Structure formats: C-alpha cells, structure tokens
PDB file of C-alpha atoms and ligand atoms in Angstrom:
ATOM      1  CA  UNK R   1       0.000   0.000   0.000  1.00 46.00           C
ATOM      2  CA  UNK R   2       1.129   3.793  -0.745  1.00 50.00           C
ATOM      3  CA  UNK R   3       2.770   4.881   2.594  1.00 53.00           C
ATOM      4  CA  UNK R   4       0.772   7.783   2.845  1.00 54.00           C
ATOM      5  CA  UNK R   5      -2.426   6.053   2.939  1.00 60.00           C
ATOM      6  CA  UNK R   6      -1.086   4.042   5.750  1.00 65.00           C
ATOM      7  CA  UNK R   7      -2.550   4.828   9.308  1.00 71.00           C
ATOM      8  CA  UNK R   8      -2.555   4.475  13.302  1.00 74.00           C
ATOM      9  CA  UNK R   9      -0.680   1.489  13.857  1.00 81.00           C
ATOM     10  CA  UNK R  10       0.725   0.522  10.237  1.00 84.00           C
ATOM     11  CA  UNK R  11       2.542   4.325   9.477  1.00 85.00           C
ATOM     12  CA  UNK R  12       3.794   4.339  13.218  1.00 89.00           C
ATOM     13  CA  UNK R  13       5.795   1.015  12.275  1.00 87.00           C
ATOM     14  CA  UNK R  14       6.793   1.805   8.677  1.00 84.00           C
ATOM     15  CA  UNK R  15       8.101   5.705   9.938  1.00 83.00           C
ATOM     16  CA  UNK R  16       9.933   3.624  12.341  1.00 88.00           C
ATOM     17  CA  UNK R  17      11.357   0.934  10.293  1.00 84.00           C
ATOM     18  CA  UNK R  18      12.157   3.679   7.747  1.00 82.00           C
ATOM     19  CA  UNK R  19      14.106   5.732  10.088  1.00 86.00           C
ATOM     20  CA  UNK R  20      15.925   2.810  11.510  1.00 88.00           C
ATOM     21  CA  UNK R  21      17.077   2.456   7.592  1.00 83.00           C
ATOM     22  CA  UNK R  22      18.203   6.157   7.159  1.00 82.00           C
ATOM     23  CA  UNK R  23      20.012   6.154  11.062  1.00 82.00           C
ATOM     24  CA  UNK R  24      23.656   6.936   9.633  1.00 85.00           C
ATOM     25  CA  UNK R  25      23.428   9.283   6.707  1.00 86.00           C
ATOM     26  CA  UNK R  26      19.606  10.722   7.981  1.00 84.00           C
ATOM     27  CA  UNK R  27      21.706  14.072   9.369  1.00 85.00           C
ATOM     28  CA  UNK R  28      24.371  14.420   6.535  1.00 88.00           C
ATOM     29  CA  UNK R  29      21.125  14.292   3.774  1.00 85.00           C
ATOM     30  CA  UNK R  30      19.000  17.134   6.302  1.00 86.00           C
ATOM     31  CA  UNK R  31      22.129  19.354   5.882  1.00 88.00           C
ATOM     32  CA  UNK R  32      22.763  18.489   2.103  1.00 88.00           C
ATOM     33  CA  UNK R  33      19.489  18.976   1.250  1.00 85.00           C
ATOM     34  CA  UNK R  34      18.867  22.419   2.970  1.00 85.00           C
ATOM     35  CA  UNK R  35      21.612  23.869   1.959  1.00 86.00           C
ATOM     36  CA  UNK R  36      22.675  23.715   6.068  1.00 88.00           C
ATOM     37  CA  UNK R  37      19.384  25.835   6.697  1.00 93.00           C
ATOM     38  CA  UNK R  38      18.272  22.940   8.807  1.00 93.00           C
ATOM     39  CA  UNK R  39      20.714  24.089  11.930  1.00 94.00           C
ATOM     40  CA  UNK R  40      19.467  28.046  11.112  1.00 95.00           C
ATOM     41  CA  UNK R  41      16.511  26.522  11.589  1.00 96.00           C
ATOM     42  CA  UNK R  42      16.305  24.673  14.572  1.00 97.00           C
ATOM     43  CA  UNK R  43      18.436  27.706  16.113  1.00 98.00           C
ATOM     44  CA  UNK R  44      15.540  29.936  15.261  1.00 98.00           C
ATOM     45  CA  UNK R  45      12.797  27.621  17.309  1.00 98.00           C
ATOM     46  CA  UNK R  46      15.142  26.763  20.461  1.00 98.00           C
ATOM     47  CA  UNK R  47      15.271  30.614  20.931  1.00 98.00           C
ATOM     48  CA  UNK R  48      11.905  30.554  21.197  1.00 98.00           C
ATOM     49  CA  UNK R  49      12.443  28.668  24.844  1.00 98.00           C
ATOM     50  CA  UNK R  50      15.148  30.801  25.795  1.00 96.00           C
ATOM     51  CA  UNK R  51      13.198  31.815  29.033  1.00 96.00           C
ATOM     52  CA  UNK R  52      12.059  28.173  29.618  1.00 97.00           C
ATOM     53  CA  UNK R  53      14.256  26.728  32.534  1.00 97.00           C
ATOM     54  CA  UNK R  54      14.513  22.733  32.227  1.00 90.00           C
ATOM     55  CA  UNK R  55      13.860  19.873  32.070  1.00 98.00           C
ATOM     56  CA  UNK R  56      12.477  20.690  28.366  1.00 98.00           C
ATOM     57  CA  UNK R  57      11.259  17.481  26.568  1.00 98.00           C
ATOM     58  CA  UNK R  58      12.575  17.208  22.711  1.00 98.00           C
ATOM     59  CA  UNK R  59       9.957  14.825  21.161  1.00 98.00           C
ATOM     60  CA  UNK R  60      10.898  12.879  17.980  1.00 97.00           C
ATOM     61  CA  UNK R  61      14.586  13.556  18.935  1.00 97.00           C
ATOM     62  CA  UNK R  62      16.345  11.680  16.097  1.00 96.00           C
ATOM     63  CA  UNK R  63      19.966  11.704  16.797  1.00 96.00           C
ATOM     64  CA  UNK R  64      19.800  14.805  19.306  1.00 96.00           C
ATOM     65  CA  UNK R  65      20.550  17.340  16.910  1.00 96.00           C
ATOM     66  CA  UNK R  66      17.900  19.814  17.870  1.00 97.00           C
ATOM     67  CA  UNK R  67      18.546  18.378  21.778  1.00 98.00           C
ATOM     68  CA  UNK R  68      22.418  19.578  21.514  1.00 97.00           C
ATOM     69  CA  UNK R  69      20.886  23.238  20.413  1.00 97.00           C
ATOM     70  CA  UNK R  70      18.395  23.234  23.476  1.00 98.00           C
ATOM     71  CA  UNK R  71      21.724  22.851  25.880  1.00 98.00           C
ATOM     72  CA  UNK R  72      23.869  24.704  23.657  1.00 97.00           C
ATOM     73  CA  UNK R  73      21.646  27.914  24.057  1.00 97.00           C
ATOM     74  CA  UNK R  74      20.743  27.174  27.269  1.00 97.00           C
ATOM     75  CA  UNK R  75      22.221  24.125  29.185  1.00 97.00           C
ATOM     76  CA  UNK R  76      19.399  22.432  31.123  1.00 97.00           C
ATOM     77  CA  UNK R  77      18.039  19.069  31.561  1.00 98.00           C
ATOM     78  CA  UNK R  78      17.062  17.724  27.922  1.00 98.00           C
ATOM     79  CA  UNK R  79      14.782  14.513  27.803  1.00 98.00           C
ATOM     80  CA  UNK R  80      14.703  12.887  24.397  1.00 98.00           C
ATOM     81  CA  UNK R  81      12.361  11.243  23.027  1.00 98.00           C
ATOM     82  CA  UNK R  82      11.900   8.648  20.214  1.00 97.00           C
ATOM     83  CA  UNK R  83      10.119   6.187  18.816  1.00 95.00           C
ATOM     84  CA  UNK R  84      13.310   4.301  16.632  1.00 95.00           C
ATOM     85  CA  UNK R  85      15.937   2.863  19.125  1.00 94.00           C
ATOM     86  CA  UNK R  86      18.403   2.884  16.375  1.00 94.00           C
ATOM     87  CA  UNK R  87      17.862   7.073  15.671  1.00 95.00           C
ATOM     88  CA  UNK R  88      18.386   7.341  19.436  1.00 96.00           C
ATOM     89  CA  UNK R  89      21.592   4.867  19.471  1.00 95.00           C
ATOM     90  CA  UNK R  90      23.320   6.154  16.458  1.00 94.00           C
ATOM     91  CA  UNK R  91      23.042   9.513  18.219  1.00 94.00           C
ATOM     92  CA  UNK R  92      24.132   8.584  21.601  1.00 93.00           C
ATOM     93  CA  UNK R  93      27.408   7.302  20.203  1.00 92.00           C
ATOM     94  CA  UNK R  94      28.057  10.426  18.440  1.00 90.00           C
ATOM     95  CA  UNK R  95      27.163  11.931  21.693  1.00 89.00           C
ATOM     96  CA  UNK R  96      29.470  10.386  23.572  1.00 87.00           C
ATOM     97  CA  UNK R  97      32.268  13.519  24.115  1.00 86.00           C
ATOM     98  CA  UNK R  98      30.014  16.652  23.817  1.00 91.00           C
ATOM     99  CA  UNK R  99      29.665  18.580  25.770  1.00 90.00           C
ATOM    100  CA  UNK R 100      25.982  18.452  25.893  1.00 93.00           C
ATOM    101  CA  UNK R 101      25.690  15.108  26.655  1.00 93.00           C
ATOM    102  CA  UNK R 102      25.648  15.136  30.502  1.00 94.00           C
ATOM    103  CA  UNK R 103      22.940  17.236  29.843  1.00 97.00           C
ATOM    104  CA  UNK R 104      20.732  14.648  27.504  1.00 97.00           C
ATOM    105  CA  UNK R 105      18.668  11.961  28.758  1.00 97.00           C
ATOM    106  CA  UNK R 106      17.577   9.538  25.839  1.00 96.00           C
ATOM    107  CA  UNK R 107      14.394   7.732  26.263  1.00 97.00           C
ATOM    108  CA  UNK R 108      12.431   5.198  23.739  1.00 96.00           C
ATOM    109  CA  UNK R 109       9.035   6.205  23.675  1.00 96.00           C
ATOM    110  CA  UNK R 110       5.827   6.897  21.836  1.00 95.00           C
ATOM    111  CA  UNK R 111       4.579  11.006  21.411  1.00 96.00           C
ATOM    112  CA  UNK R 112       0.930   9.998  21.126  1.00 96.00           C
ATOM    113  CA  UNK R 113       1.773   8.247  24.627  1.00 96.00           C
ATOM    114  CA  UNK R 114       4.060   9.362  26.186  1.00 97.00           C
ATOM    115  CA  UNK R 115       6.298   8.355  29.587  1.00 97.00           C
ATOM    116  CA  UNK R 116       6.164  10.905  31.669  1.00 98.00           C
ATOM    117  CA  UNK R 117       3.083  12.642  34.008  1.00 97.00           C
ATOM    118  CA  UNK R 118       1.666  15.537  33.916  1.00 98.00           C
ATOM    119  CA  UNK R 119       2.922  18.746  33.822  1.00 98.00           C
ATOM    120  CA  UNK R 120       6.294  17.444  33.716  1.00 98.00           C
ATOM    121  CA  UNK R 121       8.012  20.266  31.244  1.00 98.00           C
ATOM    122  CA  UNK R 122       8.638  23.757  30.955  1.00 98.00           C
ATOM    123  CA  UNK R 123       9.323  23.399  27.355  1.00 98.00           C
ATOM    124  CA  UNK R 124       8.398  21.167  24.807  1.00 98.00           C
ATOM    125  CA  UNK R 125      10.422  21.480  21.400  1.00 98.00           C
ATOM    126  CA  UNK R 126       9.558  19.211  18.252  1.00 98.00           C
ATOM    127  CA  UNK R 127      11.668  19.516  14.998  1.00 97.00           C
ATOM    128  CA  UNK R 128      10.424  17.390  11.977  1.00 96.00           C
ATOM    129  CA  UNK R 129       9.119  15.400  14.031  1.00 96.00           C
ATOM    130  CA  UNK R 130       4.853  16.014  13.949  1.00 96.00           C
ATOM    131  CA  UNK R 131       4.692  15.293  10.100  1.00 93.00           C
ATOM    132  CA  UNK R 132       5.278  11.874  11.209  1.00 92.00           C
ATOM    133  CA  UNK R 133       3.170  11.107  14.238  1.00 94.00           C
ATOM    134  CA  UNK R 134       0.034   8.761  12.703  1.00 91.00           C
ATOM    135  CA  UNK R 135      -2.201  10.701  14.967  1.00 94.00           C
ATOM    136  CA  UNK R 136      -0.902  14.072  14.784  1.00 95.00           C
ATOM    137  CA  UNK R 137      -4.215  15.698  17.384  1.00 96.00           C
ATOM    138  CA  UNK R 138      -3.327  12.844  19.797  1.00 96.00           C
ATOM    139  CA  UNK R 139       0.375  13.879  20.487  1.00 97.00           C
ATOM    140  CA  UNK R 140      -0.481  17.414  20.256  1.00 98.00           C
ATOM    141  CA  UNK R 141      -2.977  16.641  23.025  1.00 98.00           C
ATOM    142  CA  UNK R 142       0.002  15.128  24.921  1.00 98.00           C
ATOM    143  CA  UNK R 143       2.730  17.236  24.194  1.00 98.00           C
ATOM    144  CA  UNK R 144      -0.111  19.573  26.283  1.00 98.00           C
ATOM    145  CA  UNK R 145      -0.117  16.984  29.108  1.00 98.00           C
ATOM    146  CA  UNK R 146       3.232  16.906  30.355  1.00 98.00           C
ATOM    147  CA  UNK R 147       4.046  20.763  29.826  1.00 98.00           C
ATOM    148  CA  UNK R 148       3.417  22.374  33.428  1.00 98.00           C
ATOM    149  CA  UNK R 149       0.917  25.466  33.114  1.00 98.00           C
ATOM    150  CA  UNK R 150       2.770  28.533  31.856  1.00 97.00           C
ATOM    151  CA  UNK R 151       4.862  25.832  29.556  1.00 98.00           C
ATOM    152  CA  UNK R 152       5.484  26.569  25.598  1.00 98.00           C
ATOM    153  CA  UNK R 153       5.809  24.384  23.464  1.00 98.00           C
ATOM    154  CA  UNK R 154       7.664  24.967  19.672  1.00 98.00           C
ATOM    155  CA  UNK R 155       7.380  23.557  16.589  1.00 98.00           C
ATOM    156  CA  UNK R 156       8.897  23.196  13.827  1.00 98.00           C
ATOM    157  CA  UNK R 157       7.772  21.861  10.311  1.00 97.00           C
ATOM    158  CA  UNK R 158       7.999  21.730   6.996  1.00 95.00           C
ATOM    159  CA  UNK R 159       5.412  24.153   4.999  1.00 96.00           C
ATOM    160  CA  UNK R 160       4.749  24.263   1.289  1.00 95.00           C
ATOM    161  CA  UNK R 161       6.219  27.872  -0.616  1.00 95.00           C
ATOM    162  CA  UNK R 162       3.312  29.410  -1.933  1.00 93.00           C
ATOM    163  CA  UNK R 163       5.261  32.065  -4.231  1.00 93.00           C
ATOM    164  CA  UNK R 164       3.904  30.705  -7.258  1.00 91.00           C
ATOM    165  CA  UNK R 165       7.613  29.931  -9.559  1.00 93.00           C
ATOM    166  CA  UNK R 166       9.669  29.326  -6.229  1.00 94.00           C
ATOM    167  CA  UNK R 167       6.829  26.862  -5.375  1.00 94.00           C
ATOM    168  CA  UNK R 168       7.204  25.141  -8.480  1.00 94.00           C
ATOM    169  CA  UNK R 169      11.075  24.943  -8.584  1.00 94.00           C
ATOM    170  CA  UNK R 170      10.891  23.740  -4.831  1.00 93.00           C
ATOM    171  CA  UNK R 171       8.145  20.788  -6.371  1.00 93.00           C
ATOM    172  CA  UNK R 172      10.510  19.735  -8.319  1.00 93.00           C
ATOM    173  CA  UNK R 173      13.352  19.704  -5.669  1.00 91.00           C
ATOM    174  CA  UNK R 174      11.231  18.116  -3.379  1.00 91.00           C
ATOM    175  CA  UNK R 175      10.014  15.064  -5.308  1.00 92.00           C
ATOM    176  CA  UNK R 176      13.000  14.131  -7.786  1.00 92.00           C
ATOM    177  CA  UNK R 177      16.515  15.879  -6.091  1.00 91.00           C
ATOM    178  CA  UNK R 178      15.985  14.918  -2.404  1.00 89.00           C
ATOM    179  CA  UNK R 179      14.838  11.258  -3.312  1.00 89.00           C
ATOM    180  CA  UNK R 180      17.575  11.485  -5.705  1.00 90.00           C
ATOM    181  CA  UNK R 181      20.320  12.426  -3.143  1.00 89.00           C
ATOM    182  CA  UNK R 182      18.341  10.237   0.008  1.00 86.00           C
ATOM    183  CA  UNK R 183      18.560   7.349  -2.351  1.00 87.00           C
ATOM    184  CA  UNK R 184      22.328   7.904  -3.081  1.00 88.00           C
ATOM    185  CA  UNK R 185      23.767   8.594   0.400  1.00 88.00           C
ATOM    186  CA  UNK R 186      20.979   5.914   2.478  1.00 87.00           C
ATOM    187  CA  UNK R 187      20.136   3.645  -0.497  1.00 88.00           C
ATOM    188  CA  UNK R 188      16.363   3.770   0.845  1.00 84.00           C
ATOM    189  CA  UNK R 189      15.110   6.512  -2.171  1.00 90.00           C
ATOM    190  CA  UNK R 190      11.942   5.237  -1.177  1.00 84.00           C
ATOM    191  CA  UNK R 191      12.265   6.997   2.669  1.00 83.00           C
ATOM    192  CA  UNK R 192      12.473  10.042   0.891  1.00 85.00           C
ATOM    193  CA  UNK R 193       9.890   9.782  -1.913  1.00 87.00           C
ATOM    194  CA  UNK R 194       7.946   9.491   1.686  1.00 84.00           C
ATOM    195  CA  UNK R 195       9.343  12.833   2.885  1.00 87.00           C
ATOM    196  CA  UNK R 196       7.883  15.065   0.098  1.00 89.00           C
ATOM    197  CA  UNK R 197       4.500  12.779   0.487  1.00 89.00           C
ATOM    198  CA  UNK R 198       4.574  13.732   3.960  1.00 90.00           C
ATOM    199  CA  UNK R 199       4.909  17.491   3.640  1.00 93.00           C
ATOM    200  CA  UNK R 200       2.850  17.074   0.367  1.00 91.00           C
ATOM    201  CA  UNK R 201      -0.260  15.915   2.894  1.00 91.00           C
ATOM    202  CA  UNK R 202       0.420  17.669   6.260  1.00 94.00           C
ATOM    203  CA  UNK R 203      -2.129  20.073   7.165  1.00 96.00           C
ATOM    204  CA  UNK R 204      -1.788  23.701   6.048  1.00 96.00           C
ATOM    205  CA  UNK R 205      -0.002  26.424   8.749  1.00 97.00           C
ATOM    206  CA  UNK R 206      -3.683  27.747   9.948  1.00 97.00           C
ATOM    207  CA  UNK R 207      -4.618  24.092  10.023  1.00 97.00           C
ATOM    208  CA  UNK R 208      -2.012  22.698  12.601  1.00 98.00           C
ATOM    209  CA  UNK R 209      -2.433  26.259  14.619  1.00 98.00           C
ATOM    210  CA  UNK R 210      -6.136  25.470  15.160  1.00 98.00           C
ATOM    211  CA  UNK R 211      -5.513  22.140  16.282  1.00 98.00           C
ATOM    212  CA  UNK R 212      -2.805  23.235  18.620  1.00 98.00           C
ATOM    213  CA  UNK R 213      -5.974  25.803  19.931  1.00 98.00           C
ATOM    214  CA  UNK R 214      -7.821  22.876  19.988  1.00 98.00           C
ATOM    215  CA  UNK R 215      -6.296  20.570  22.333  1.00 98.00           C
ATOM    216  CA  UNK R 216      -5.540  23.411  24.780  1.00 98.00           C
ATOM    217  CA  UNK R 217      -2.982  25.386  23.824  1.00 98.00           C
ATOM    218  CA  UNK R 218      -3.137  29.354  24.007  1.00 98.00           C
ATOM    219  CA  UNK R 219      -1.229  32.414  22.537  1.00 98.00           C
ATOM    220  CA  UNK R 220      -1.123  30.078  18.936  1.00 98.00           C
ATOM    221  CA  UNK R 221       1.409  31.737  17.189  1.00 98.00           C
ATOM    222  CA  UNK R 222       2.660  30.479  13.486  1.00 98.00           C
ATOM    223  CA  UNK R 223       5.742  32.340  11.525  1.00 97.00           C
ATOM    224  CA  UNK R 224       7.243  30.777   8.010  1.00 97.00           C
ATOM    225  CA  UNK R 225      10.589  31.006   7.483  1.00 96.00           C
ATOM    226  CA  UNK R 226      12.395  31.018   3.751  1.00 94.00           C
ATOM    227  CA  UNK R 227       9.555  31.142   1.911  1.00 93.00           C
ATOM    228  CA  UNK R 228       7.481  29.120   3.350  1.00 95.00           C
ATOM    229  CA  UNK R 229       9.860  25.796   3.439  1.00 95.00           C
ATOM    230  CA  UNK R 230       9.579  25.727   7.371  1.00 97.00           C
ATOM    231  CA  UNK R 231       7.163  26.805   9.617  1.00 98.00           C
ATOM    232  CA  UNK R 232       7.625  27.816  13.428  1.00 98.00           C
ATOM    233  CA  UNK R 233       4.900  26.831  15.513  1.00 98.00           C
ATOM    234  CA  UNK R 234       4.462  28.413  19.008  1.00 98.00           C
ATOM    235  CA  UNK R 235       1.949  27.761  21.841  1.00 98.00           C
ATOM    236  CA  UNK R 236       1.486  27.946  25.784  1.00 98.00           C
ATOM    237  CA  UNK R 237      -0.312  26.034  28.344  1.00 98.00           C
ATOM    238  CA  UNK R 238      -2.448  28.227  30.045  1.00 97.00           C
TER     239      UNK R 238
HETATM  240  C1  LIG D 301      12.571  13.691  10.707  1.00 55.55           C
HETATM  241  S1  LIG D 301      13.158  12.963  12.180  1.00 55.55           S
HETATM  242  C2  LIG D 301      13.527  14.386  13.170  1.00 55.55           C
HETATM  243  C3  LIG D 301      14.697  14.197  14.084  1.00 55.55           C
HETATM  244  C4  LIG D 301      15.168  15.422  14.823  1.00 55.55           C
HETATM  245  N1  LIG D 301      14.135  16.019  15.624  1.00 55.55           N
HETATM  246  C5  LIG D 301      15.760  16.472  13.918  1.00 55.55           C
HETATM  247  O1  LIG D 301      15.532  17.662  14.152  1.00 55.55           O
HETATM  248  O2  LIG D 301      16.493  16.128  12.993  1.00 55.55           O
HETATM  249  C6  LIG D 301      11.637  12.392  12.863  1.00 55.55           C
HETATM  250  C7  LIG D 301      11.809  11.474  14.056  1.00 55.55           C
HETATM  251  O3  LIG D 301      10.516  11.228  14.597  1.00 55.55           O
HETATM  252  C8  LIG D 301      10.522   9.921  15.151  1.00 55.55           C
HETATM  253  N2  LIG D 301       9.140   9.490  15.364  1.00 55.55           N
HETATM  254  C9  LIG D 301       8.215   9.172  14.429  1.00 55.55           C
HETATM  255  N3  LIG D 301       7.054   8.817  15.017  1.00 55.55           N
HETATM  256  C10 LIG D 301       7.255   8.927  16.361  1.00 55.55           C
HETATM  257  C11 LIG D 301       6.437   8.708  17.493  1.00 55.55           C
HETATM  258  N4  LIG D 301       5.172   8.285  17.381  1.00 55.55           N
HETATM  259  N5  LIG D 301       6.965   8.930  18.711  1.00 55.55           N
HETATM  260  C12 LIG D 301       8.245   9.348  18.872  1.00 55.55           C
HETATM  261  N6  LIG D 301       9.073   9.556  17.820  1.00 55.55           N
HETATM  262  C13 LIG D 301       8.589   9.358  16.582  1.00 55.55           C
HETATM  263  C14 LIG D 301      11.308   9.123  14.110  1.00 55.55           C
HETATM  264  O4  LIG D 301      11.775   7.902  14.620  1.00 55.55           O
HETATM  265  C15 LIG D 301      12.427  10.108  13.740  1.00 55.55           C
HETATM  266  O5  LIG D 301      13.586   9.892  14.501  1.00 55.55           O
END
C-alpha cells in the first residue's frame, strides 16, 4: 500500500522501520538537502524557549541534533524522546564527548503516549518530528499533558512555498533531487519519496495552529521562514 495512505498502527511502524534504515546518513542528507538551513533553523525555534528553565522534553529527537541546540543555548536538563531505538543509538554514540551530553537523557518512547506525568516540562520542542506522528491531534494533546501550566511548546515543520515559480522549482526539488540524493547517500530513495508525500499531505499552517488551539494550547502563534519551506509553531499552556 502507498505509505501515505497508511494509518494508526501501520505508518507508526513503517516511519519507524524507515528511520531505523536512514540512522547513519539521515543528518548528513538534512544538511545536504537544505543547503545547512536545517541548523538556522532549529536555532531559530530553540530561541523561542530561551526563558524556559529545564527539564524541556525534545519529542521525535532523532539523533539529538535539535537536543544539543536546546543545551547549547541554554544548558538544562534535555529529555529525548523517540520512537526508533536505532535514531536514538546512532546519536548517543556520536554523543558520547560533547559537551551536551551530561545534559541529555535519551528515552524510547511513543509522542501519542508518552512516559512521563503531567505537567512534567517547561518546554516542549519538536523539529520534523509532527509530520510523522500517525495521529498528529493525539500527540499534540500530549505534548499539552506533560508541559506544566505557563509551559510553551515549539514547533517546527515543513510548509509548502506558496510564491507561485519558487513553489514550483521547490516541487521539483522536493520530489526528484531529495529522493535522488536520500537514495544515493541511504540507499532507501523510497524513505524520501515518503518525505515530500509527507509534507505534500500535512495540514496547512492555519490548520495545525487550530488544532494546537484545539487541544488546549493558548497564545497560537505560526511564523514561516524562507519562503514558506519551514514553519515555526508556538503555543502555551495556560
Ligand atoms: C525527521 S526525524 C527528526 C529528528 C530530529 N528532531 C531532527 O531535528 O532532525 C523524525 C523522528 O521522529 C521519530 N518518530 C516518528 N514517530 C514517532 C512517534 N510516534 N513517537 C516518537 N518519535 C517518533 C522518528 O523515529 C524520527 O527519529
């Protein structure tokens, strides 16, 4: 079946089986493929939690890149989660002398369910990481759980370019260079035919703001960066 029609329990284990597949080149494609605008990036949402004292949970972790930018900016207690042992492995090793890693606490885990109680957080931060929840409302719902009141969470996604020939070029980009380059450097082109898919069928900016409102969140704040490629997604627990 065409991953993106998968659902609830069948995406959650093919996103995991894919990323277990990707695990040693999935940070050297990110940086390829943006150009390095990935780290501007993920420097632009940590400073949204730069008055957030820890422990701040990073959800969908990965290797810990967007973990080792939460202590860099601020050090403070850094739980990271992930659904893929092998994401959270790979990154541990390369962990092993920073700096930040006294700082990091790895844990396997679901975001639709996750390990901790309530009110647990100060921060939450998720980076490329939503897209690929198989029910998106459900770990927005507990991303609100374990933030304590006055807690903000950040996140940050992929958006589609709307400037009508710079949306066309990045079309193109999207669904022949990066599977094109994926394929090369992880021999799995399918994992990223699945990445433009993904941010082909995730909800529009206004979309994943109201559902943030939705599930509790206040002050819903939503800013695109580079034309649209990423989004920044802001909200607190009242
Ligand atoms: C695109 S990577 C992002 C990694 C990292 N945050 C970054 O900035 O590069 C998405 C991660 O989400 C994880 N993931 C997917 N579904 C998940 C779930 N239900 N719970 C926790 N992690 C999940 C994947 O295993 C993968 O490591």
């Amino acid at each position: 079946m065409q991953p993106m029609f998968l659902e609830g329990a069948q995406k959650k284990e093919y996103v995991r089986e894919k990323f277990s597949k990707v695990t040693r080149r999935y940070d050297l494609v990110n940086t390829l493929g943006s150009f390095s605008l990935d780290h501007w990036w993920r420097y632009h949402a940590v400073k949204e939690l730069s008055r957030q004292p820890g422990p701040i949970l990073d959800l969908c972790a990965g290797t810990f890149t967007l973990s080792k930018e939460i202590v860099r900016q601020r050090p403070r207690e850094v739980w990271a989660v992930d659904i893929c042992w092998e994401m959270l492995a790979y990154g541990r090793h390369r962990l092993a002398s920073h700096p930040a890693s006294t700082f990091i606490r790895p844990v396997v885990g679901d975001g639709e369910r996750l390990p901790f109680k309530e009110a647990s957080f100060y921060g939450v931060a998720v980076a490329f990481g939503v897209r690929n929840l198989a029910r998106l409302e459900q770990g927005l719902a507990e991303m609100h759980r374990v933030l304590k009141p006055g807690g903000k969470a950040v996140i940050l996604e992929f958006s589609r370019p709307t400037l009508p020939l710079f949306a066309s070029v990045y079309r193109l980009y999207l669904h022949y260079f990066m599977p094109f380059l994926g394929g090369v450097l992880t021999k799995d082109r399918e994992a990223y035919e699945y990445l433009a898919r993904s941010i082909e069928a995730f909800p529009a900016p206004e979309e994943l703001a109201a559902l943030m409102a939705q599930v509790g969140f206040g002050e819903v704040t939503y800013r695109p960066l580079h034309f649209k490629i990423v989004t920044i997604y802001t909200g607190i627990k009242p």
